[in-house]
Coordinates of C-alpha atoms and ligand atoms in Angstrom, one line a residue:
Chain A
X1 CA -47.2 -14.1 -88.0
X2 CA -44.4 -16.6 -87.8
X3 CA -42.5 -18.3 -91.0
X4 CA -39.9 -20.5 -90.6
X5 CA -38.5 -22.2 -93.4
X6 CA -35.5 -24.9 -93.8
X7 CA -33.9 -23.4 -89.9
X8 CA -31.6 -24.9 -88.4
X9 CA -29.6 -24.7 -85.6
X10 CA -25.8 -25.9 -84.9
X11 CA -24.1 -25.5 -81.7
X12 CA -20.5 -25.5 -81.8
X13 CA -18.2 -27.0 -79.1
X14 CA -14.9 -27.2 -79.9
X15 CA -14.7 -29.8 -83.0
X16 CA -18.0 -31.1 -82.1
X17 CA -21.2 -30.0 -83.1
X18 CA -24.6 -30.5 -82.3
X19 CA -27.6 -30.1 -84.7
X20 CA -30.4 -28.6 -82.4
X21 CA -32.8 -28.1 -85.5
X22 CA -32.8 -29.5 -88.4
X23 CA -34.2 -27.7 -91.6
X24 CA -37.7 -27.0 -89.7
X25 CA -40.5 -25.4 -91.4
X26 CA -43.4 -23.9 -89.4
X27 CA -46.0 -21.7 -90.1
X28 CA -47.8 -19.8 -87.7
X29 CA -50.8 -17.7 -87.6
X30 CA -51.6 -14.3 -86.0
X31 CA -54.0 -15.5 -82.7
X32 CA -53.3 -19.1 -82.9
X33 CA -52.8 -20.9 -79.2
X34 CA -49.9 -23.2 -80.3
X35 CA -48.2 -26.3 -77.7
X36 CA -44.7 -27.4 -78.1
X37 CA -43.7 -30.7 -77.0
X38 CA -41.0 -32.8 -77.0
X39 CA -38.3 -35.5 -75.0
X40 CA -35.9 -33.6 -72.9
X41 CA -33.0 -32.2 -75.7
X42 CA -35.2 -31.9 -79.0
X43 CA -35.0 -29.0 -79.3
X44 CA -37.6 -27.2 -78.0
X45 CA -36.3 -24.2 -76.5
X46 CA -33.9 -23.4 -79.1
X47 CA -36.8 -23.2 -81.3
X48 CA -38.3 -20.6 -78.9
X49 CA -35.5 -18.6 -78.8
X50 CA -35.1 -18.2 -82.4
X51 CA -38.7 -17.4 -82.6
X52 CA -38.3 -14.9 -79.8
X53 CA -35.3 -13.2 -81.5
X54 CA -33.2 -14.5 -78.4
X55 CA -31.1 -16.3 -81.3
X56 CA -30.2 -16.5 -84.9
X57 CA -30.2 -19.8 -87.3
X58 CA -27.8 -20.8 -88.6
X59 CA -29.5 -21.2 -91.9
X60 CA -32.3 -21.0 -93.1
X61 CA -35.2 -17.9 -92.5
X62 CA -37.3 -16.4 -89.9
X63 CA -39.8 -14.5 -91.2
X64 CA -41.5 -12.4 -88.3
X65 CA -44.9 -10.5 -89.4
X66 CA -43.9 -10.8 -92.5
X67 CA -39.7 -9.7 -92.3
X68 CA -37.1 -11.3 -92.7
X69 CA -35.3 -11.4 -89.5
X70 CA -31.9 -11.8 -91.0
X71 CA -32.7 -7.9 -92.8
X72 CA -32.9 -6.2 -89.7
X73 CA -30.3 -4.1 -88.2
X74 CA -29.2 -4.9 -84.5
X75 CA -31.7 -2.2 -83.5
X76 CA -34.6 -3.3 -84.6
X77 CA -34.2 -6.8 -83.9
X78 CA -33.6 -5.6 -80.3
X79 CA -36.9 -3.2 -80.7
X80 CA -38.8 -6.2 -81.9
X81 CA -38.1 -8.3 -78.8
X82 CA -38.6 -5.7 -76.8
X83 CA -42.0 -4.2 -77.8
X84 CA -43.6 -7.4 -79.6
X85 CA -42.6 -10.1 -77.9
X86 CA -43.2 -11.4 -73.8
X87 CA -40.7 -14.1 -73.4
X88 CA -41.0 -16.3 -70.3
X89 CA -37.5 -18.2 -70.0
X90 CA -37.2 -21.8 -68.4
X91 CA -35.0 -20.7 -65.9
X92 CA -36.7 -17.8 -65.2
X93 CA -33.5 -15.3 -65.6
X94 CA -34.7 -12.3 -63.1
X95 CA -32.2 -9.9 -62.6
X96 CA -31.1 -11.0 -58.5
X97 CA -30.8 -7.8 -56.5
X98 CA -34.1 -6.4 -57.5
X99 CA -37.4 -6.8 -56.4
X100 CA -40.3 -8.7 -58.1
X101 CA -42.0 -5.3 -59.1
X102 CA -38.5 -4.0 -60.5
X103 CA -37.7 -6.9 -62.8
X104 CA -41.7 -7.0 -63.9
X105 CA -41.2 -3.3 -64.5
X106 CA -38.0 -3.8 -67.0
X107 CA -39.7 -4.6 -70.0
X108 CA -41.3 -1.1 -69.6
X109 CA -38.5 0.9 -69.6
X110 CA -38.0 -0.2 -73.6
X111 CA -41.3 0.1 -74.7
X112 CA -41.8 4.2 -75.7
X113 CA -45.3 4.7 -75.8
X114 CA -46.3 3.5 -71.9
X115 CA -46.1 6.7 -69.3
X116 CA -43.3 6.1 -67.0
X117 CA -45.8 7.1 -64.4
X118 CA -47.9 3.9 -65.1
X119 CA -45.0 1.6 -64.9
X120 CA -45.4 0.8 -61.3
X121 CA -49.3 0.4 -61.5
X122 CA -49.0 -1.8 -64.4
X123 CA -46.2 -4.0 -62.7
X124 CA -48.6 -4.4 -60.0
X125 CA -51.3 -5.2 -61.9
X126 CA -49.3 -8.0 -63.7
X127 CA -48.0 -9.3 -60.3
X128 CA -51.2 -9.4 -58.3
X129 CA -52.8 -11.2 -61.9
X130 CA -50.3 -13.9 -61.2
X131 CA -51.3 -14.6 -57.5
X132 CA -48.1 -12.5 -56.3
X133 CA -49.9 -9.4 -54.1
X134 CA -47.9 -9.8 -51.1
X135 CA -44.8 -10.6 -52.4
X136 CA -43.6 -7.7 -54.5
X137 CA -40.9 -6.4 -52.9
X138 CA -39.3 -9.4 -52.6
X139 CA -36.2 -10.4 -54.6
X140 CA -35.3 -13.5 -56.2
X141 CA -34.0 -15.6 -53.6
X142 CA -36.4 -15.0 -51.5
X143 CA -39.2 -16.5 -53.2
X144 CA -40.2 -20.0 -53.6
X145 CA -39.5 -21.6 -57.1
X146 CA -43.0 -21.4 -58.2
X147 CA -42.6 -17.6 -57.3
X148 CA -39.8 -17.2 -59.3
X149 CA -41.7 -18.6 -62.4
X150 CA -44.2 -16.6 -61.6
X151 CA -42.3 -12.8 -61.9
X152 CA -40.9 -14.0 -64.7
X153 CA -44.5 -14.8 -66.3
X154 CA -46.1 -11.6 -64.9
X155 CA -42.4 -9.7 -66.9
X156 CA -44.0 -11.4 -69.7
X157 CA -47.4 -10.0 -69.9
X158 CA -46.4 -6.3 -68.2
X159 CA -46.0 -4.5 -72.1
X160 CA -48.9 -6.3 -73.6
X161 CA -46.8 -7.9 -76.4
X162 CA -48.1 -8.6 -79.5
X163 CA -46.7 -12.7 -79.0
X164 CA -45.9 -14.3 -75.7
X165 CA -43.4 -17.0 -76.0
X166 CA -43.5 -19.4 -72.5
X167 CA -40.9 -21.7 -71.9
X168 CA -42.4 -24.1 -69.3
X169 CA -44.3 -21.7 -67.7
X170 CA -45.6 -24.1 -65.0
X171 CA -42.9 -26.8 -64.5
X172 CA -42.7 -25.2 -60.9
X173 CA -46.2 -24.7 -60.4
X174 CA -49.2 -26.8 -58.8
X175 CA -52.2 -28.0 -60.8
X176 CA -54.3 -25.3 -58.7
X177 CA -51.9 -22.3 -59.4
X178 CA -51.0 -24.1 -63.1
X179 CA -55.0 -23.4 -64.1
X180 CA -54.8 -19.7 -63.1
X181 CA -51.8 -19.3 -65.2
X182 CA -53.3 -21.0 -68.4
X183 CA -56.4 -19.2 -68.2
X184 CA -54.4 -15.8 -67.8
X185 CA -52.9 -16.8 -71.5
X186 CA -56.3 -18.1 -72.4
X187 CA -57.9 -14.3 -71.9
X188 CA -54.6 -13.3 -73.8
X189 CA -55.1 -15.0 -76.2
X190 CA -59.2 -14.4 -76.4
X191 CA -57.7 -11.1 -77.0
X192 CA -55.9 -11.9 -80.4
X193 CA -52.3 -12.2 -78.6
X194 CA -50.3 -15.1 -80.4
X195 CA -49.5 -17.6 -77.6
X196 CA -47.2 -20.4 -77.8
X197 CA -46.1 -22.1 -74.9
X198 CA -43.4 -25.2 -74.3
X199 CA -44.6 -27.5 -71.7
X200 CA -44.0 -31.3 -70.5
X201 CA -47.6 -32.2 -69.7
X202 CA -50.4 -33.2 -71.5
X203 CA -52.3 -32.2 -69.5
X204 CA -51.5 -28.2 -70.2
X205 CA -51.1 -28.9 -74.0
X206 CA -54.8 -29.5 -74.2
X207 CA -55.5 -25.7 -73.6
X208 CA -53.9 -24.7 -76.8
X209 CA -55.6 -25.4 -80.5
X210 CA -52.7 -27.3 -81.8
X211 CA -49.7 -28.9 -80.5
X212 CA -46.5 -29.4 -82.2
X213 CA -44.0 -32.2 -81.1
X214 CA -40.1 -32.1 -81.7
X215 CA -37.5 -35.2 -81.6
X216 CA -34.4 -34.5 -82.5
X217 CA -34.7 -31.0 -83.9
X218 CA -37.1 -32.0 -86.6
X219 CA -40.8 -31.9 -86.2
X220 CA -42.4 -34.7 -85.7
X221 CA -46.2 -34.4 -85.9
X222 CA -48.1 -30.7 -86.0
X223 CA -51.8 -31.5 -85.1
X224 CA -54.8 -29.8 -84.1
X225 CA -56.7 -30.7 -80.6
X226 CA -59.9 -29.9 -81.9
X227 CA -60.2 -27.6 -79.2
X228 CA -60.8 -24.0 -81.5
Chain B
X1 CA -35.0 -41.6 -39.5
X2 CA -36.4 -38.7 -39.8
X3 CA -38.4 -36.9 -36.8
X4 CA -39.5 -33.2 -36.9
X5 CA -41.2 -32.0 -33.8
X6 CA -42.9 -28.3 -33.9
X7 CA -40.8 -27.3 -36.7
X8 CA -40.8 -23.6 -37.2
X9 CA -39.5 -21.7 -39.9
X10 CA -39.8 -18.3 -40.2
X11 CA -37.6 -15.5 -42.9
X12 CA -37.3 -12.0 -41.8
X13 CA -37.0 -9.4 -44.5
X14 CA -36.9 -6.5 -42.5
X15 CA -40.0 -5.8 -40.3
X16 CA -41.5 -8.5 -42.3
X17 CA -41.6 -12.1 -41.5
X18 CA -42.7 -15.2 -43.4
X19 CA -43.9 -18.0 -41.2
X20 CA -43.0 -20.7 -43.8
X21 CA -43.4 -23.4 -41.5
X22 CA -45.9 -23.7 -38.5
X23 CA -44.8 -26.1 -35.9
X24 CA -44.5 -29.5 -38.0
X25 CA -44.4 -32.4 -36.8
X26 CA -43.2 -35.5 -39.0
X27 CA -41.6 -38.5 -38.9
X28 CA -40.4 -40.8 -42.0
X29 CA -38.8 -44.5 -41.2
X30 CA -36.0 -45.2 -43.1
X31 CA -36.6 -46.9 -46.5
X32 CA -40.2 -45.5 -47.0
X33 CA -40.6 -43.5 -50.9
X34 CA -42.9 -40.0 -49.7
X35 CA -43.8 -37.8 -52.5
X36 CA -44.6 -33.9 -50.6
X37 CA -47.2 -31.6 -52.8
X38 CA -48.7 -28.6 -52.0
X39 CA -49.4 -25.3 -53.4
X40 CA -46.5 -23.0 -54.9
X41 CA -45.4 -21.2 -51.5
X42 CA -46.8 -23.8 -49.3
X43 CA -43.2 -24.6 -47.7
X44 CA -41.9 -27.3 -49.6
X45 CA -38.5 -26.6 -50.4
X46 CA -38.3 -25.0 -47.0
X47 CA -39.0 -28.4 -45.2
X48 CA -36.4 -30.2 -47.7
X49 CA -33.8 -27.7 -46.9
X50 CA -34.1 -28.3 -43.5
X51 CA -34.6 -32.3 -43.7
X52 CA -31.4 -31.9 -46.2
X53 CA -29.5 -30.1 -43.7
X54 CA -29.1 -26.7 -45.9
X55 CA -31.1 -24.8 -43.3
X56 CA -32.1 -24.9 -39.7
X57 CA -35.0 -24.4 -37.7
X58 CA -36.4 -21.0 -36.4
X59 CA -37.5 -22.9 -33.4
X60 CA -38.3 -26.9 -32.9
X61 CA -36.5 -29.9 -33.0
X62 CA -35.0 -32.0 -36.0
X63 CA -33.4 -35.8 -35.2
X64 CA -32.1 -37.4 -38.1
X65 CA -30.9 -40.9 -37.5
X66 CA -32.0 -40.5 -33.7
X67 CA -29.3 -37.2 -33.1
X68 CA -30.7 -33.7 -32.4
X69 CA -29.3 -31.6 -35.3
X70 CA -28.8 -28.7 -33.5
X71 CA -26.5 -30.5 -31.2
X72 CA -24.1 -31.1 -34.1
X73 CA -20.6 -29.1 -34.4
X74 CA -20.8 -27.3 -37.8
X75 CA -18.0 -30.1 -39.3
X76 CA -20.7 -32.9 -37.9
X77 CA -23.3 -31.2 -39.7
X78 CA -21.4 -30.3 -42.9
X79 CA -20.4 -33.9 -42.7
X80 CA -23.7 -35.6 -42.6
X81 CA -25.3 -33.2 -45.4
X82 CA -22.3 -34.2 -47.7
X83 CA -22.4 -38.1 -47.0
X84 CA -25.1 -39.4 -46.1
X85 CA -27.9 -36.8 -48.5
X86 CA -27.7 -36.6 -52.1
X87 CA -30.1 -33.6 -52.9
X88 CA -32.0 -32.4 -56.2
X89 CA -31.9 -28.5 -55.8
X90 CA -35.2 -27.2 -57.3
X91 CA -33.1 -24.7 -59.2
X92 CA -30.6 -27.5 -60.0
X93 CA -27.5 -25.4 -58.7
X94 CA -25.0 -26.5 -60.7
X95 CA -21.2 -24.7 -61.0
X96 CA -21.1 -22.9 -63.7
X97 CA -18.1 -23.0 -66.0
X98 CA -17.7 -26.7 -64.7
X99 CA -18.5 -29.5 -67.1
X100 CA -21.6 -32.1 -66.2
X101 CA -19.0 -34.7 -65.3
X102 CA -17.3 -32.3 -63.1
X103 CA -20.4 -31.1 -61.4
X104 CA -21.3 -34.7 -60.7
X105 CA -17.7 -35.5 -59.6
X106 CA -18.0 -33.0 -56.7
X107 CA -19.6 -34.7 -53.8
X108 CA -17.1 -37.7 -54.1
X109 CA -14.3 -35.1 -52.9
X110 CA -16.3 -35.3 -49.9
X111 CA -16.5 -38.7 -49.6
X112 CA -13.4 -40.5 -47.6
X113 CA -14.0 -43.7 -48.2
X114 CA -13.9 -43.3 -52.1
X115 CA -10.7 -44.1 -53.7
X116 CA -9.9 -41.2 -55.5
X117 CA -9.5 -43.2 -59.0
X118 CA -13.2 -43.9 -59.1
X119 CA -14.4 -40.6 -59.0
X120 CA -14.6 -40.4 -62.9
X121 CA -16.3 -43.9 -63.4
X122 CA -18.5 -42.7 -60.5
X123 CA -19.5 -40.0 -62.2
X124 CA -19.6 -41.3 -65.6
X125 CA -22.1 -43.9 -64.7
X126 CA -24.5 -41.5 -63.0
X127 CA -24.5 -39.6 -65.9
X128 CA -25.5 -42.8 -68.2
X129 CA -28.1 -43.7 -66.2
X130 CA -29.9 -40.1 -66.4
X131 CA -29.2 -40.4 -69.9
X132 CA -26.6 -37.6 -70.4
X133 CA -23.7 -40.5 -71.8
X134 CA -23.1 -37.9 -74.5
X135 CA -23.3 -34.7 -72.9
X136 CA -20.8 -35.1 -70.1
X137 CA -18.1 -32.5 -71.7
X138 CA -20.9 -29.6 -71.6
X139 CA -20.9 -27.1 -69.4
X140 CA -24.8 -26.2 -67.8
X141 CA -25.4 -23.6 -70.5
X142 CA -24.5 -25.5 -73.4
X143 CA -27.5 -27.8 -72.0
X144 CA -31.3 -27.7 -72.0
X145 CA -33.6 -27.0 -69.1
X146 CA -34.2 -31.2 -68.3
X147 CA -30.4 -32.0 -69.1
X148 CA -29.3 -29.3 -66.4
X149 CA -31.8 -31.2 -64.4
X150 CA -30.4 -34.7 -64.7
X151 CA -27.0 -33.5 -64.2
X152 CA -28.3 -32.2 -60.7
X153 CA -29.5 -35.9 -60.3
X154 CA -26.5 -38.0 -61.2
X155 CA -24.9 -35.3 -58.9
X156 CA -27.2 -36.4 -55.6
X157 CA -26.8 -40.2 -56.7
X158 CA -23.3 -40.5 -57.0
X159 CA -22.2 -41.3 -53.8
X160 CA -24.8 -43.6 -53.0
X161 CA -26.4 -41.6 -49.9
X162 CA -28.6 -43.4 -47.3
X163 CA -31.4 -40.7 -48.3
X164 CA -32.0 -39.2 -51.3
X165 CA -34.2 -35.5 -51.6
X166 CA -35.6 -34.7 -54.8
X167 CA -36.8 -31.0 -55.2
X168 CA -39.2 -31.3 -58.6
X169 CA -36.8 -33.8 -59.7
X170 CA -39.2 -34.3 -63.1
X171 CA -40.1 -30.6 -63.4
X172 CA -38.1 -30.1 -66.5
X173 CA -38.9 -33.3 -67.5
X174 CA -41.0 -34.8 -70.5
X175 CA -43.2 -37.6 -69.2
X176 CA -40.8 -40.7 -70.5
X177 CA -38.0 -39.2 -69.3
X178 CA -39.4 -38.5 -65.9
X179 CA -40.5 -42.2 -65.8
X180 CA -37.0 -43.2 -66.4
X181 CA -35.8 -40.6 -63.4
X182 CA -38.2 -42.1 -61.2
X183 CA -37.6 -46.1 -62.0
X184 CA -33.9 -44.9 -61.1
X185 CA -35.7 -43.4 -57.4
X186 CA -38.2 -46.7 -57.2
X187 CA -34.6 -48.9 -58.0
X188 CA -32.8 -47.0 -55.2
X189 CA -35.4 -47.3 -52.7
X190 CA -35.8 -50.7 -52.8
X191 CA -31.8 -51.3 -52.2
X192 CA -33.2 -49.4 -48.8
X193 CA -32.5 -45.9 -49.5
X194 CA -34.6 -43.2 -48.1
X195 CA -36.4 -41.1 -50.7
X196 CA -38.3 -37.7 -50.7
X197 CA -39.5 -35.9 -53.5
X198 CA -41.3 -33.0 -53.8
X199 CA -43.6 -32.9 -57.2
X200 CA -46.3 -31.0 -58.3
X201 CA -47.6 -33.9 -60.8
X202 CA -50.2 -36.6 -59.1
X203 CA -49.0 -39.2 -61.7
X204 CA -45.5 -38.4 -60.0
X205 CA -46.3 -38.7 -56.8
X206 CA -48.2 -41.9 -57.2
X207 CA -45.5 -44.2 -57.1
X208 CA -44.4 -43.2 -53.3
X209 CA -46.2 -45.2 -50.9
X210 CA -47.1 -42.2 -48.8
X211 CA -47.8 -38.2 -49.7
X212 CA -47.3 -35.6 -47.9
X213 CA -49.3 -32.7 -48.4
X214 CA -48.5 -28.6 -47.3
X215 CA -50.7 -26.0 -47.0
X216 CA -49.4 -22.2 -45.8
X217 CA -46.9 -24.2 -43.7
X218 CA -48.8 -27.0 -42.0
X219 CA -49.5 -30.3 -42.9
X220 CA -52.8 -30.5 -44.4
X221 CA -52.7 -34.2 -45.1
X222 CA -50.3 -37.3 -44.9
X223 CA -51.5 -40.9 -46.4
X224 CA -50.1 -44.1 -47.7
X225 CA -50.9 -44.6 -51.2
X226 CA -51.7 -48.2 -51.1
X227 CA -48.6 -48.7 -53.3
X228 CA -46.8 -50.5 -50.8
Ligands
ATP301 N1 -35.2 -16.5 -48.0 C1 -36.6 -16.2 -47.9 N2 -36.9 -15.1 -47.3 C2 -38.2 -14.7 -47.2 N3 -39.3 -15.5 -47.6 C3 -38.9 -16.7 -48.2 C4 -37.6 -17.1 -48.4 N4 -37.6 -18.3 -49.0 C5 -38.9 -18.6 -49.1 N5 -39.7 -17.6 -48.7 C6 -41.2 -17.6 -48.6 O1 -41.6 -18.8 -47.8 C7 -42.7 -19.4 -48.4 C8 -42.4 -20.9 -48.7 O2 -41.3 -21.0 -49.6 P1 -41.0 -22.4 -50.2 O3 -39.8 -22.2 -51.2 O4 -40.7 -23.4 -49.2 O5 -42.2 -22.8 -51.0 P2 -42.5 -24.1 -52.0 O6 -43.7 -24.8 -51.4 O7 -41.3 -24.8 -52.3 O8 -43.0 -23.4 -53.3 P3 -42.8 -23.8 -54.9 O9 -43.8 -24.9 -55.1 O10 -43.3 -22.5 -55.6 O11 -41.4 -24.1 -55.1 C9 -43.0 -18.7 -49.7 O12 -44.2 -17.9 -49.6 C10 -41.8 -17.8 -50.0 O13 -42.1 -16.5 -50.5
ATP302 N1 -25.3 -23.5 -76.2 C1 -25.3 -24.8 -76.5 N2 -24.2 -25.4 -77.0 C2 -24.2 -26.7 -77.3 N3 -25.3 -27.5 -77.3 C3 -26.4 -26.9 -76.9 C4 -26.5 -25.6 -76.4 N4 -27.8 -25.3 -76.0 C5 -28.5 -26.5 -76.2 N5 -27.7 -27.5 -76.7 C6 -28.0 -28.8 -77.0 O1 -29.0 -28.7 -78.0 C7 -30.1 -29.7 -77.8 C8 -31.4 -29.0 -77.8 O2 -31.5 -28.1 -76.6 P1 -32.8 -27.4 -76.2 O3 -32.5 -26.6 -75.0 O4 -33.5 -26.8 -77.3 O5 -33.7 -28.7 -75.8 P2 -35.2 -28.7 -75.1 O6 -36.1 -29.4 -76.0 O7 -35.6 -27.3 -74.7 O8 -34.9 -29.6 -73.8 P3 -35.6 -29.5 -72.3 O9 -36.9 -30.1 -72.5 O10 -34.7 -30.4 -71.6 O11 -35.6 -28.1 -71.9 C9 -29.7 -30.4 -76.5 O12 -29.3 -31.7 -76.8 C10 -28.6 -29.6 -75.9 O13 -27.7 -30.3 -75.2
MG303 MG1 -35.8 -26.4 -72.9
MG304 MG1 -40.1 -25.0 -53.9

C-alpha cells in the first residue's frame, strides 16, 4: 500500500537547511502493523506526514495504493487524506472552541458516503471506544492532556480509514489507558486496516509486527518482532 | 516546603462540575525528587498547577515555603510563580513566532537580580544542555514534538528556581534522550532543588525517591522508592 522510494525531505530556513529525510526507501504492505522509532529529531514525524499526505518530498516518490502522489491534482490528494487516511497528530491539533464530539465528527463531514444523520452516533461511538463517555461536550481546554490525545485518536478512527497514521498516540497516556488504546488498533488492524504508529517506548512497539527505526532521516534498521 | 491541606479542586462547566481534586493532603520537604502517576484524568496536572501557582484552590489550604498562598497579593503571587518555579507545561506552551532562544530567555525578564547581559548565555546554555545547541534560531513549528519539549525545559531551568515541576517532561521523549532530561533533574536535585514530575513511565519515575500516586482526585498511594 505504501512505496516510498529515494524521499527526501529539506526544510528551508533562511540560508540554512535541514535534511529531515534522506533518500528513504520503504515498502509497505496493505494490513501490516508497522512501529516507527527513533531519537528525538530523526525524522520520524516528517515521514508520517508525508505518508499521510500532510506533506510533499522534496524528491523523490510516494507511491500510495499504487499512485503516484506527485500525479494527483490538489483535489484528490485532499480526497485521499480525507477518506483513506485517520491521522493522529503529536500535538493533537483539535480545533479549540468545539467540543470533543464536534472535532471527532469533522472527518465526517468529508467523507460522502456516511449519512449525516449517523454522524453524531458514530462520533459517540468512537469517543466512548476511547474511554471518553462523560466528557463529550467538553472542549479542548478543558480536558486533561491524556484527554486531549484521546479526541484526537477517537477523530482518527470515526471514518473507518482505510490507514491510520498515529503520531505518539500514547505519550500522554498511562500504561492502563495506553493498553486500551493499542488493542483498539490491534482490532483495527485484525480487521485489515494498515496501522502504523510512532512511539518512544518499547514497550508499545512490541504490539506491532515490525518496527522501523530512524537516525538522522535515514533508516536505520527495518525488522520484524516475530510477533505476526 | 510544600504542604496541602484538604485541597479541593473543582471546574464548573455550566451545571456541571468536575471534582478534580478531593480534599488532598500533601506535604513535600524541600530537596526531595517525587515522581506523581496516576491514570489520564486522575488530577495530575491539576495538583501541579496549583503547587506551581497557575491555579488556586476551590477550597483548602496551600503553604509554600511556610506562607498561606491565598494570603498573597496578586504581585506576591505572580512573583513567587516567576522566581522561585520553573515549570514544564504538559502542552509545552511555548510563544509562537518566538525563536527557542527567545522562548527560553523569557523568565529571566522576570528575574531582578539577573544582569540583563546574561540573559543570552543563560539561555544558550539551557538550550545545550537539552541538546537543542543547533536549533536555537527555530521557531516551535520549525521543531519536532521532543525538541518543542526540551525548549519548554531549558525554559523552566534557566533561572535556576528553588523547585522545579515537570509536567511529562519525557513524554515526547525517546528513552536516551529522556535519560539525559532526567540526569539534568537528578543533577539539579542534588544542588538542593525541589523536583516534581509527573510521568506516566515506571522506569521514569523510578529515579525519584518517593511516588505519588492519583486516583479520581485522591491520593491512592504515596511511597519512598528506596532510591534514596
Ligand atoms: N478547565 C477544566 N474544566 C473542566 N474540567 C477540567 C478542566 N481541566 C481539567 N478538567 C477535568 O479534570 C480532570 C483532571 O484533569 P487533569 O488535567 O488534572 O488530569 P491529568 O491527571 O493531568 O490527566 P492526563 O494524564 O490525561 O494529563 C479530568 O477529568 C479533566 O477532564
Ligand atoms: N518546518 C520545519 N522547518 C525546519 N526544520 C524542521 C521543520 N520541522 C521539523 N524540522 C526539523 O527536522 C528534523 C526532523 O523533525 P521531525 O519532527 O520529523 O522529528 P521527530 O523524529 O518526529 O522528532 P520527535 O521524536 O522529537 O517528535 C528535526 O531536527 C527538526 O528540527
Ligand atoms: Mg515527532
Ligand atoms: Mg495532565
Amino acid at each position: 500500500i505504501i512505496k516510498l522510494r529515494e524521499a527526501c525531505k529539506v526544510y528551508r530556513l533562511g540560508d540554512i537547511s535541514v535534511e529531515a529525510l534522506k533518500k528513504v526507501d520503504l515498502d509497505i504492505d496493505k494490513g501490516e502493523f508497522t512501529a516507527v522509532m527513533g531519537s528525538s529529531g530523526s525524522g520520524k514525524s516528517t515521514l508520517m506526514n508525508i505518508l499521510g499526505c500532510l506533506d510533499t518530498v522534496t524528491s523523490g516518490d510516494y507511491f500510495l495504493d499504487g499512485q503516484n502522489v506527485n500525479s494527483l491534482s490538489k483535489d484528490e490528494y485532499a480526497e485521499i487524506r480525507n477518506k483513506k487516511i485517520g491521522f493522529v497528530f503529536q500535538g493533537f491539533n483539535l480545533l479549540p472552541r468545539t467540543t470533543a464530539l464536534e472535532n471527532v465528527e469533522l472527518p465526517l463531514f468529508y467523507s460522502r458516503h456516511i449519512n449525516k444523520n449517523d454522524y453524531n452516533s458514530l462520533a459517540r461511538n468512537a469517543l466512548i471506544r476511547v474511554g471518553l463517555e462523560d466528557r463529550m461536550h467538553h472542549e479542548p481546554n478543558k480536558l486533561s492532556g491524556g484527554q486531549q490525545q484521546r479526541v484526537a485518536i477517537a477523530r482518527a478512527l470515526v471514518n473507518n480509514p482505510a490507514m491510520i497514521l498515529a503520531d505518539e498516540p500514547t505519550g500522554n497516556l498511562d500504561t492502563a489507558t495506553s493498553l486500551d488504546i493499542l488493542s483498539i488498533f490491534q482490532e483495527l488492524n485484525a480487521q485489515g486496516i494498515t496501522v502504523i504508529l510512532v512511539t518512544h517506548e518499547p514497550d508499545i512497539a512490541k504490539y506491532a509486527g515490525r518496527i522501523i527505526t530512524l537516525r538522522d532521516g535515514i533508516i536505520l534498521s527495518d525488522e520484524k518482532t516475530g510477533d505476526t
